Short mmCIF file of C-alpha atoms and ligand atoms in Angstrom, two decimals:
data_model
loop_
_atom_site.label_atom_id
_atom_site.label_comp_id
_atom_site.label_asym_id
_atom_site.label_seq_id
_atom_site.Cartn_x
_atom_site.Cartn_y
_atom_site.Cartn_z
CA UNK A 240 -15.09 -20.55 17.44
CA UNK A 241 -12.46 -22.55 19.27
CA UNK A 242 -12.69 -22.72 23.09
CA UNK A 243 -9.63 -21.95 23.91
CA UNK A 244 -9.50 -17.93 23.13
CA UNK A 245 -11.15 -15.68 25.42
CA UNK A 246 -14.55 -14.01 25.22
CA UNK A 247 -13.02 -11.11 24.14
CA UNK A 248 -11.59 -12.25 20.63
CA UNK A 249 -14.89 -14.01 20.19
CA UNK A 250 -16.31 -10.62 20.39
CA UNK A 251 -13.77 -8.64 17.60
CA UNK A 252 -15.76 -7.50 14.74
CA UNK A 253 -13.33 -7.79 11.59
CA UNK A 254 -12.16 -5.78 9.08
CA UNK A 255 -13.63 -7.37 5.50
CA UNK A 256 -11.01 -6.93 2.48
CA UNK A 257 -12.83 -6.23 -0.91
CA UNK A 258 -12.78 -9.81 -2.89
CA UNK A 259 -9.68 -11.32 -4.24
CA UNK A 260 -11.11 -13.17 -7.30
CA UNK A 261 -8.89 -16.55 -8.17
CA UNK A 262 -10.73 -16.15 -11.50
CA UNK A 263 -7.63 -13.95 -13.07
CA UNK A 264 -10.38 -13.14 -16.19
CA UNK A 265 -12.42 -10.52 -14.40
CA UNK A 266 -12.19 -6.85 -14.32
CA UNK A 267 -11.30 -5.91 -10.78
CA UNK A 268 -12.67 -2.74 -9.83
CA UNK A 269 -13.16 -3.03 -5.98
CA UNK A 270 -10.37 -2.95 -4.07
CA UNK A 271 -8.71 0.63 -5.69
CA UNK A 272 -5.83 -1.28 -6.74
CA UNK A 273 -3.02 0.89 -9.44
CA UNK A 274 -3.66 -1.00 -13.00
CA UNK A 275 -0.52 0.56 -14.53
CA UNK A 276 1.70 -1.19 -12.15
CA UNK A 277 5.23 -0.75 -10.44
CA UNK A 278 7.83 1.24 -11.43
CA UNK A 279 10.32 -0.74 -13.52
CA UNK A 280 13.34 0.55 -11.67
CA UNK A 281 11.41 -0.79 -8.15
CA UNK A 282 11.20 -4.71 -9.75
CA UNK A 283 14.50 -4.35 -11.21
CA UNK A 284 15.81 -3.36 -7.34
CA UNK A 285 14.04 -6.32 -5.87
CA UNK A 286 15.52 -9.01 -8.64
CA UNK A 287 18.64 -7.64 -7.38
CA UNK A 288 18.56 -8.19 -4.23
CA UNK A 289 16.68 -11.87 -4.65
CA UNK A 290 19.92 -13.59 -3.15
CA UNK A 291 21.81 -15.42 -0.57
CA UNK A 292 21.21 -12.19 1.49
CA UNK A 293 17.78 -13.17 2.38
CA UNK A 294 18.95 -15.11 5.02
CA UNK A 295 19.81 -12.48 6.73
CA UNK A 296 17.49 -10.40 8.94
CA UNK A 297 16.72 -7.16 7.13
CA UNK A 298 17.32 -3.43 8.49
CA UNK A 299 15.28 -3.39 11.60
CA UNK A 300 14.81 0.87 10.72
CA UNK A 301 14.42 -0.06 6.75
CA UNK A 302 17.00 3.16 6.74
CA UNK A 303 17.19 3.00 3.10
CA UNK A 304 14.04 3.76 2.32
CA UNK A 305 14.08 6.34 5.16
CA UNK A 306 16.34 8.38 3.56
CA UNK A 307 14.48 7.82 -0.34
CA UNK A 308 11.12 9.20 1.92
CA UNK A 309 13.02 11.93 3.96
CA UNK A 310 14.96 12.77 0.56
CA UNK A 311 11.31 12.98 -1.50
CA UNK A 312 9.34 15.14 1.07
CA UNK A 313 12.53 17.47 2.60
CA UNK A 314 12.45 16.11 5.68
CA UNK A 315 14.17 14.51 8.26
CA UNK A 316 14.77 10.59 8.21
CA UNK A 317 13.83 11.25 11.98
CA UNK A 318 10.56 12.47 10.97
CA UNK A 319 9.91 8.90 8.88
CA UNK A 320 8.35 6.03 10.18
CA UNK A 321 7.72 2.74 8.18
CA UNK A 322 5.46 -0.16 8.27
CA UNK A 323 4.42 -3.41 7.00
CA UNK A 324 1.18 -1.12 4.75
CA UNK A 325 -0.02 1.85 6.42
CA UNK A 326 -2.97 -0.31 7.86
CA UNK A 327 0.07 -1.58 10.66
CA UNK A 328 1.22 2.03 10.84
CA UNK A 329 -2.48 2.97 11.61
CA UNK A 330 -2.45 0.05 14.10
CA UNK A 331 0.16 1.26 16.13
CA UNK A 332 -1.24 4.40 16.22
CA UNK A 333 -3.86 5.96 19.19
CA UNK A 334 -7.01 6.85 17.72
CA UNK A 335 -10.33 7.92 19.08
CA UNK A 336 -12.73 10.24 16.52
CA UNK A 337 -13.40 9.86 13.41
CA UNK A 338 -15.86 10.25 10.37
CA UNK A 339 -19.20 8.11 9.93
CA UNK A 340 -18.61 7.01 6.19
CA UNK A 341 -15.03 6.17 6.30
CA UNK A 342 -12.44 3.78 6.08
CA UNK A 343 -13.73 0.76 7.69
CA UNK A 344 -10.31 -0.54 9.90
CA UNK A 345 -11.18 2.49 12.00
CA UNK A 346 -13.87 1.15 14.26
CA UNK A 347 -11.62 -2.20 14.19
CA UNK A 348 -8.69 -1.14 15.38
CA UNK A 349 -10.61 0.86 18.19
CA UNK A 350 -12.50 -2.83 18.97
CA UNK A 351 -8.59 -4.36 19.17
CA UNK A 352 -7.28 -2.34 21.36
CA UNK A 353 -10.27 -1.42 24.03
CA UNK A 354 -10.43 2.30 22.41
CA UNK A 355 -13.86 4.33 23.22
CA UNK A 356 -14.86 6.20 19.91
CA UNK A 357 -16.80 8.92 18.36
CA UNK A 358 -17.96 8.59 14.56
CA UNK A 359 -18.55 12.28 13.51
CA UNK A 360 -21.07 12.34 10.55
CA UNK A 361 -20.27 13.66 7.58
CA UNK A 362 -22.37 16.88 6.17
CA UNK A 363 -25.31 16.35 3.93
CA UNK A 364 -22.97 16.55 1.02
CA UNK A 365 -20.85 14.09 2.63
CA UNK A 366 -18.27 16.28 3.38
CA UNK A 367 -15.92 15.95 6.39
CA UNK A 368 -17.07 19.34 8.24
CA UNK A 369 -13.57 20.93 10.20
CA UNK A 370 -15.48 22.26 12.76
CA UNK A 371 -16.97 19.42 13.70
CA UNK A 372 -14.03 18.20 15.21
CA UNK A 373 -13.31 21.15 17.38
CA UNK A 374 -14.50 18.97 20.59
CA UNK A 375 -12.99 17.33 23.60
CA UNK A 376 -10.94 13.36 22.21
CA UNK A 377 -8.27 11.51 22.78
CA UNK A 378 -7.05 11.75 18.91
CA UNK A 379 -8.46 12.18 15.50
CA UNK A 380 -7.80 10.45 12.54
CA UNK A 381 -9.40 10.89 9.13
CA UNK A 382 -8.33 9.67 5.58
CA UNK A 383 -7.98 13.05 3.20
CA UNK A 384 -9.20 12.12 0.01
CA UNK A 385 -11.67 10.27 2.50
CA UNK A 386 -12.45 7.07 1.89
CA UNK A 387 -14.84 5.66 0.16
CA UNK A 388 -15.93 8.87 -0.93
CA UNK A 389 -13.29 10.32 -2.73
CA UNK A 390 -14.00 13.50 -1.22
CA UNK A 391 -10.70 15.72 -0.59
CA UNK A 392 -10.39 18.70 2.27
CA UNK A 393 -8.20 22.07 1.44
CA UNK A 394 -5.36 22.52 3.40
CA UNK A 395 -6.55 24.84 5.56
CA UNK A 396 -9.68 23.10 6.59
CA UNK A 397 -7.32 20.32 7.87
CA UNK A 398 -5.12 23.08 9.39
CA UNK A 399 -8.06 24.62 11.17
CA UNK A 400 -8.64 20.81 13.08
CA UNK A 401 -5.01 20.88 13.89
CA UNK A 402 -5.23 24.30 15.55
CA UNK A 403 -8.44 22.96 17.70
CA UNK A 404 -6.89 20.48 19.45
CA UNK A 405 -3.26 20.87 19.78
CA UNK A 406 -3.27 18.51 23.09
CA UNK A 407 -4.19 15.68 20.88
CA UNK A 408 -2.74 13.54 17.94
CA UNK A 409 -4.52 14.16 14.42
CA UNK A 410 -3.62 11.38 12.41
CA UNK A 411 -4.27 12.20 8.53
CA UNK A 412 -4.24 9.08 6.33
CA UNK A 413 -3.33 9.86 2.47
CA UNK A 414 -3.63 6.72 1.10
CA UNK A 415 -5.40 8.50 -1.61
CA UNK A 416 -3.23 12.04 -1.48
CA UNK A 417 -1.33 11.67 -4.92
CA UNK A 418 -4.30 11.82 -6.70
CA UNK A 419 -5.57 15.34 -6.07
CA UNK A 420 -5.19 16.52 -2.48
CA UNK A 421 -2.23 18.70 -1.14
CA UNK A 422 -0.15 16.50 1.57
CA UNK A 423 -0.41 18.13 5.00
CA UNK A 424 3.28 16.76 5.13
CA UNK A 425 4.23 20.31 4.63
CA UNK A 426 2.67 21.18 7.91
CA UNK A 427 4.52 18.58 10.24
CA UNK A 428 7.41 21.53 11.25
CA UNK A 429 4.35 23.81 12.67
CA UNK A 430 2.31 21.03 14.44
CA UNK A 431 3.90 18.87 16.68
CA UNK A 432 0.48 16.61 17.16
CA UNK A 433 0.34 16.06 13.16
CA UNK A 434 1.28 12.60 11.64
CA UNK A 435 0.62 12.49 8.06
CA UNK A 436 0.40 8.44 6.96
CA UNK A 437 0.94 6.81 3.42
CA UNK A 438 1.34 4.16 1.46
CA UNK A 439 2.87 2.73 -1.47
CA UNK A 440 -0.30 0.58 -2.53
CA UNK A 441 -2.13 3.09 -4.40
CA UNK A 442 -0.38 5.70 -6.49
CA UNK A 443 2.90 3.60 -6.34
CA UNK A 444 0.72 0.39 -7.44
CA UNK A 445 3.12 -1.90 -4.83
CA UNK A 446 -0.32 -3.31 -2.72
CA UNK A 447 1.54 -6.53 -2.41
CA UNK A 448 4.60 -5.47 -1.09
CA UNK A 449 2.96 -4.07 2.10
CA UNK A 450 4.86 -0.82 2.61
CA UNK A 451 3.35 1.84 4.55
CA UNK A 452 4.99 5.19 5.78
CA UNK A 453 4.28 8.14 8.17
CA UNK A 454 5.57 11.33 8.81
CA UNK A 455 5.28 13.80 11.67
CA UNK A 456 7.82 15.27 14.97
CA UNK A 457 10.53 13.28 16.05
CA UNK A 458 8.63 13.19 19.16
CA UNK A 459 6.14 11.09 17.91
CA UNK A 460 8.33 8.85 15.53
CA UNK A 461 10.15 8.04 18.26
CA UNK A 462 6.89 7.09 20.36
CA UNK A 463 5.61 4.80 17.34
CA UNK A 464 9.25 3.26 16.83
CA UNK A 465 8.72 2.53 20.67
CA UNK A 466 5.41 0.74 19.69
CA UNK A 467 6.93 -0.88 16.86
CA UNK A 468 9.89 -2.77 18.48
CA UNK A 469 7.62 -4.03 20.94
CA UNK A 470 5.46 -6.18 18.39
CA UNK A 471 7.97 -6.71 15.63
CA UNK A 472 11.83 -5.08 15.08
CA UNK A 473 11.38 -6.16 10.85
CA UNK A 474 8.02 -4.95 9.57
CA UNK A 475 9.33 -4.38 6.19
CA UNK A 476 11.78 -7.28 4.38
CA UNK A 477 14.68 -7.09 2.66
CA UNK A 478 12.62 -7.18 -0.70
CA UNK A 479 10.10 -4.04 0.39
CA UNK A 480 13.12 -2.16 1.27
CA UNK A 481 14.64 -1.95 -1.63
CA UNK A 482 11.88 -1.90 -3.66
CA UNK A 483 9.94 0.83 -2.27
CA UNK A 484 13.21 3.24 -2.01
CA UNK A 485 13.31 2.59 -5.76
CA UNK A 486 9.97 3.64 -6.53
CA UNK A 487 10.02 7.22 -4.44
CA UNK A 488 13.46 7.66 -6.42
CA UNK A 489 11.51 6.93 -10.08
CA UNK A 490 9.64 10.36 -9.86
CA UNK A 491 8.72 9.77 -13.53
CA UNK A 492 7.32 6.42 -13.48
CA UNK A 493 5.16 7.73 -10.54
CA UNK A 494 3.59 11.04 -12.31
CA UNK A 495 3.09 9.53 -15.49
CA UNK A 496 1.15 6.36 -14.33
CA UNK A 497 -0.76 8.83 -11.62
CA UNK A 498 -1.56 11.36 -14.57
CA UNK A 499 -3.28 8.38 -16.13
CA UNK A 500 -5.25 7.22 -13.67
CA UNK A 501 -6.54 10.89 -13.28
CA UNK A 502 -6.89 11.42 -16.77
CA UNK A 503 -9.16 8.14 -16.78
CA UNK A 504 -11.21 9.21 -13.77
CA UNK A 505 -12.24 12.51 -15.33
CA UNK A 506 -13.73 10.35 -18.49
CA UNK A 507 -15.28 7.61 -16.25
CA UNK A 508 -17.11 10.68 -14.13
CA UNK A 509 -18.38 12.08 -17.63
CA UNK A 510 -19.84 8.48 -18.53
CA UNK A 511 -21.63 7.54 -15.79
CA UNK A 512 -22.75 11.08 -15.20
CA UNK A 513 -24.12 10.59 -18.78
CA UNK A 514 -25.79 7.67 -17.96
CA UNK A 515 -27.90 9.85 -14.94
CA UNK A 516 -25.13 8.79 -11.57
CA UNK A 517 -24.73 11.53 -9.10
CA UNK A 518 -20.67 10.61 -8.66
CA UNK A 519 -19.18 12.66 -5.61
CA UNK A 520 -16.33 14.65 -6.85
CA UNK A 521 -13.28 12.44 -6.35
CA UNK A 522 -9.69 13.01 -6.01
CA UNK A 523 -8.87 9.38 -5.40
CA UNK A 524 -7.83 6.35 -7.70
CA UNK A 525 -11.74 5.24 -7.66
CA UNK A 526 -15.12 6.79 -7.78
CA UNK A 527 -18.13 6.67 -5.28
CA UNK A 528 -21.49 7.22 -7.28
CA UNK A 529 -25.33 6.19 -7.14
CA UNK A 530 -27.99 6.34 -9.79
CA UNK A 531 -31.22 7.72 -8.68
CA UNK A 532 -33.58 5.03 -10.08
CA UNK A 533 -31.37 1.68 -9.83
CA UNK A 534 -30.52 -0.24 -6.58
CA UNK A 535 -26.57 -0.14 -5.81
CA UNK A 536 -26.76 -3.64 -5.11
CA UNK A 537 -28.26 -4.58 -7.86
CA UNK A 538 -26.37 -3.10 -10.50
CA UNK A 539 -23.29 -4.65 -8.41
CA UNK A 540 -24.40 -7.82 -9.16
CA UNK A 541 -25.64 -6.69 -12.94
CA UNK A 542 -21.94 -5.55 -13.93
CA UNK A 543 -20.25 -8.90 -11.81
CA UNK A 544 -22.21 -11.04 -14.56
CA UNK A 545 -20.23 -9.48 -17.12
CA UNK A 546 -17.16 -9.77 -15.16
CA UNK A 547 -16.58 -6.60 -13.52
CA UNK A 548 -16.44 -6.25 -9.64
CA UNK A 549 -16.97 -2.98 -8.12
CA UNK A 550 -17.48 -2.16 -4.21
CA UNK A 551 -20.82 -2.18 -2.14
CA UNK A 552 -21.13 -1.69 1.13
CA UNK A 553 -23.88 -2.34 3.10
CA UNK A 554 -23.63 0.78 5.25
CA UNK A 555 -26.38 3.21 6.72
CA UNK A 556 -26.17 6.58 4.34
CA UNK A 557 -24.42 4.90 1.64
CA UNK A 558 -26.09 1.35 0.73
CA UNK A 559 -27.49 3.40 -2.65
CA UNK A 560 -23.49 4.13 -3.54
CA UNK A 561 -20.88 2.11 -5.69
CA UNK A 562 -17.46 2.05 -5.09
CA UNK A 563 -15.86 1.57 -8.50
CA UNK A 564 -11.85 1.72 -8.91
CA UNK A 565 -10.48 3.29 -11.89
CA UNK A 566 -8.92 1.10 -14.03
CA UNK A 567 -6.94 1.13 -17.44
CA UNK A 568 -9.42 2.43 -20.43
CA UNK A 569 -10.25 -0.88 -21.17
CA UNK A 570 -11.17 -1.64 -17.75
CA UNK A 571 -12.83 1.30 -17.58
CA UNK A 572 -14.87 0.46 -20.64
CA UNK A 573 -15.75 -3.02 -19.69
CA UNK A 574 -17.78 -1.53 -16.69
CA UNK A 575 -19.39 1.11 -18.68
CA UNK A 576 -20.40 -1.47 -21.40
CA UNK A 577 -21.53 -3.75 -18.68
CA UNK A 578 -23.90 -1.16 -17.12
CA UNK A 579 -25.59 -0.40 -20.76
CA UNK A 580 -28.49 1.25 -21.12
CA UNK A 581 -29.82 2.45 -17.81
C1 PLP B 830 -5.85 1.36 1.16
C2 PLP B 830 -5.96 2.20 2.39
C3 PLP B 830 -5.06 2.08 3.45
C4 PLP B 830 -4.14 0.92 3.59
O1 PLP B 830 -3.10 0.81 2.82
P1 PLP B 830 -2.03 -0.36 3.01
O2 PLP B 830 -0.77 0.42 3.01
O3 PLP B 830 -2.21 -1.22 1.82
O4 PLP B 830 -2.25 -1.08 4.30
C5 PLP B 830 -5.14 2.97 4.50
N1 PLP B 830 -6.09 3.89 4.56
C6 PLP B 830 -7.01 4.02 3.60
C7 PLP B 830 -8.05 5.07 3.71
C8 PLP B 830 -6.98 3.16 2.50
O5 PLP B 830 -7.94 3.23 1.56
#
């Protein structure tokens, strides 16, 4: 650690990405990546705009894709903010309670920015429990499907945490929404303290082109653009821009490719349930699941010798689970062939 930073970055406690293999031959299954990929329309948009333009600074607002967001969820563009993947929309957002199992930048971004928090454990089923939230904070976030459980909430249920604390911001991430759950978009008119986050890397298979979205009262758009052009006016390039207005216009791209990933989840569940896994019903691009007389670890590292890589983590409550992304069929195979006869 180099001298020259203070104590205090010496003391932040990363985030840790699932592994980006160089090796291009294995089967990734760890980091819930889209196999089917982007929609043609959203390449074709970003060849076109590969030109002399890209000297230029891009839209500081990204305005464009504001209106291909407001246009796909009926709302305002004033209701749409944008950022460089939901994980900077999350950062420039105040959070304070949260889940015990859940997505892992949580406790991070609290370390970052000096924020006191409260990890709320999940039920014995490992579901995120409504009331349990219906105490003092100073904000609430939770990812609905929650992450890495695939677990979904009802509307209502995240309704009923709304109505409990209307003094603070509830911050629902749907990274994982277009896979099964209802967006709570549809409740940003009634609750002024909602914002509903998103992003294009899962359902809309465009990881690498960062693009991150959320939606909620003007009130607090206007609060997070605050945030925003105090750290960086152009989040999102000239590239991202175009390219992620085209994919929320290419509707049919979109539900085809996410009607195959949840097609291929529904088998996947079958065949590991067949093979004796307990799998937590999922409504997310990936599965969490443990087998009752193997060690997660170890069949981690069994299927990785036959070059498939699913997710482990080394976490109180869920060290026994695997995190496995649902791939194409063949993908899909290649890890059930890999874990044989159990
Ligand atoms: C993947 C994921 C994100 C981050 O998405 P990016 O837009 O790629 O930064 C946010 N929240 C959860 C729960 C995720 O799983």
């Amino acid at each position: 650690m180099s001298k020259f930073w203070s104590p205090f970055v010496k003391s932040l406690v990363p985030y840790v990405p699932g592994e980006q293999p160089k090796l291009a031959k294995l089967v990734k299954l760890n980091t819930n990546e889209n196999p089917y990929g982007p929609s043609p329309k959203a390449l074709a948009a970003m060849q076109g705009e590969l030109n002399d333009n890209l000297r230029l600074y891009p839209d500081p607002n990204g305005d464009l894709l504001k209106q291909a967001v407001a246009q796909y969820y009926g709302v305002q563009t004033a209701q749409v903010f944008l950022g460089n993947g939901s994980d900077e929309v999350l950062a420039h957002i105040f959070h304070g309670l949260f889940p015990d199992i859940s997505y892992s930048f949580y406790p991070v971004y609290c370390g970052l920015y000096g924020i006191a928090f409260d990890a709320v454990p999940l039920d014995e089923h490992f579901q995120i429990r409504a009331s349990d939230y219906a105490k003092p904070n100073g904000g609430i976030i939770f990812p609905n499907p929650n992450a890495p459980t695939g677990c979904v909430m009802a509307l209502d249920a995240v309704e009923q945490i709304l109505k409990a604390s209307p003094d603070s911001v509830v911050v629902v991430d749907e990274a994982y929404i277009d896979f099964g759950g209802e967006t709570a978009i549809s409740l940003v008119d009634r609750y002024p303290n909602l914002l509903v986050t998103q992003t294009l890397s899962k359902s809309r298979s465009l990881a690498g082109l960062r693009v991150g979205l959320a939606v909620g009262h003007p009130d607090l758009i206007e609060a997070l653009e605050r945030i925003k052009n105090s750290f960086n006016s152009y989040p999102l390039d000239r590239l991202a821009i175009v390219g992620a207005a085209a994919a929320f216009e290419d509707r049919e791209h979109f539900e085809k490719t996410c009607r195959l990933v949840i097609d291929s989840r529904e088998r996947v569940v079958a065949q590991l349930q067949a093979k004796g896994f307990e799998v937590l019903p999922s409504a997310a691009n990936f599965i969490f699941a443990r087998h009752p007389q193997h060690d997660a670890a170890a069949l981690a590292a069994k299927v990785r010798e036959q070059g498939v890589i699913v997710r482990h983590f080394k976490q109180e409550r869920i060290a026994q689970f695997l995190r496995i992304s649902i791939g194409t069929p063949e993908q899909n195979q290649a890890l059930i062939d890999a874990l044989g006869e159990l």
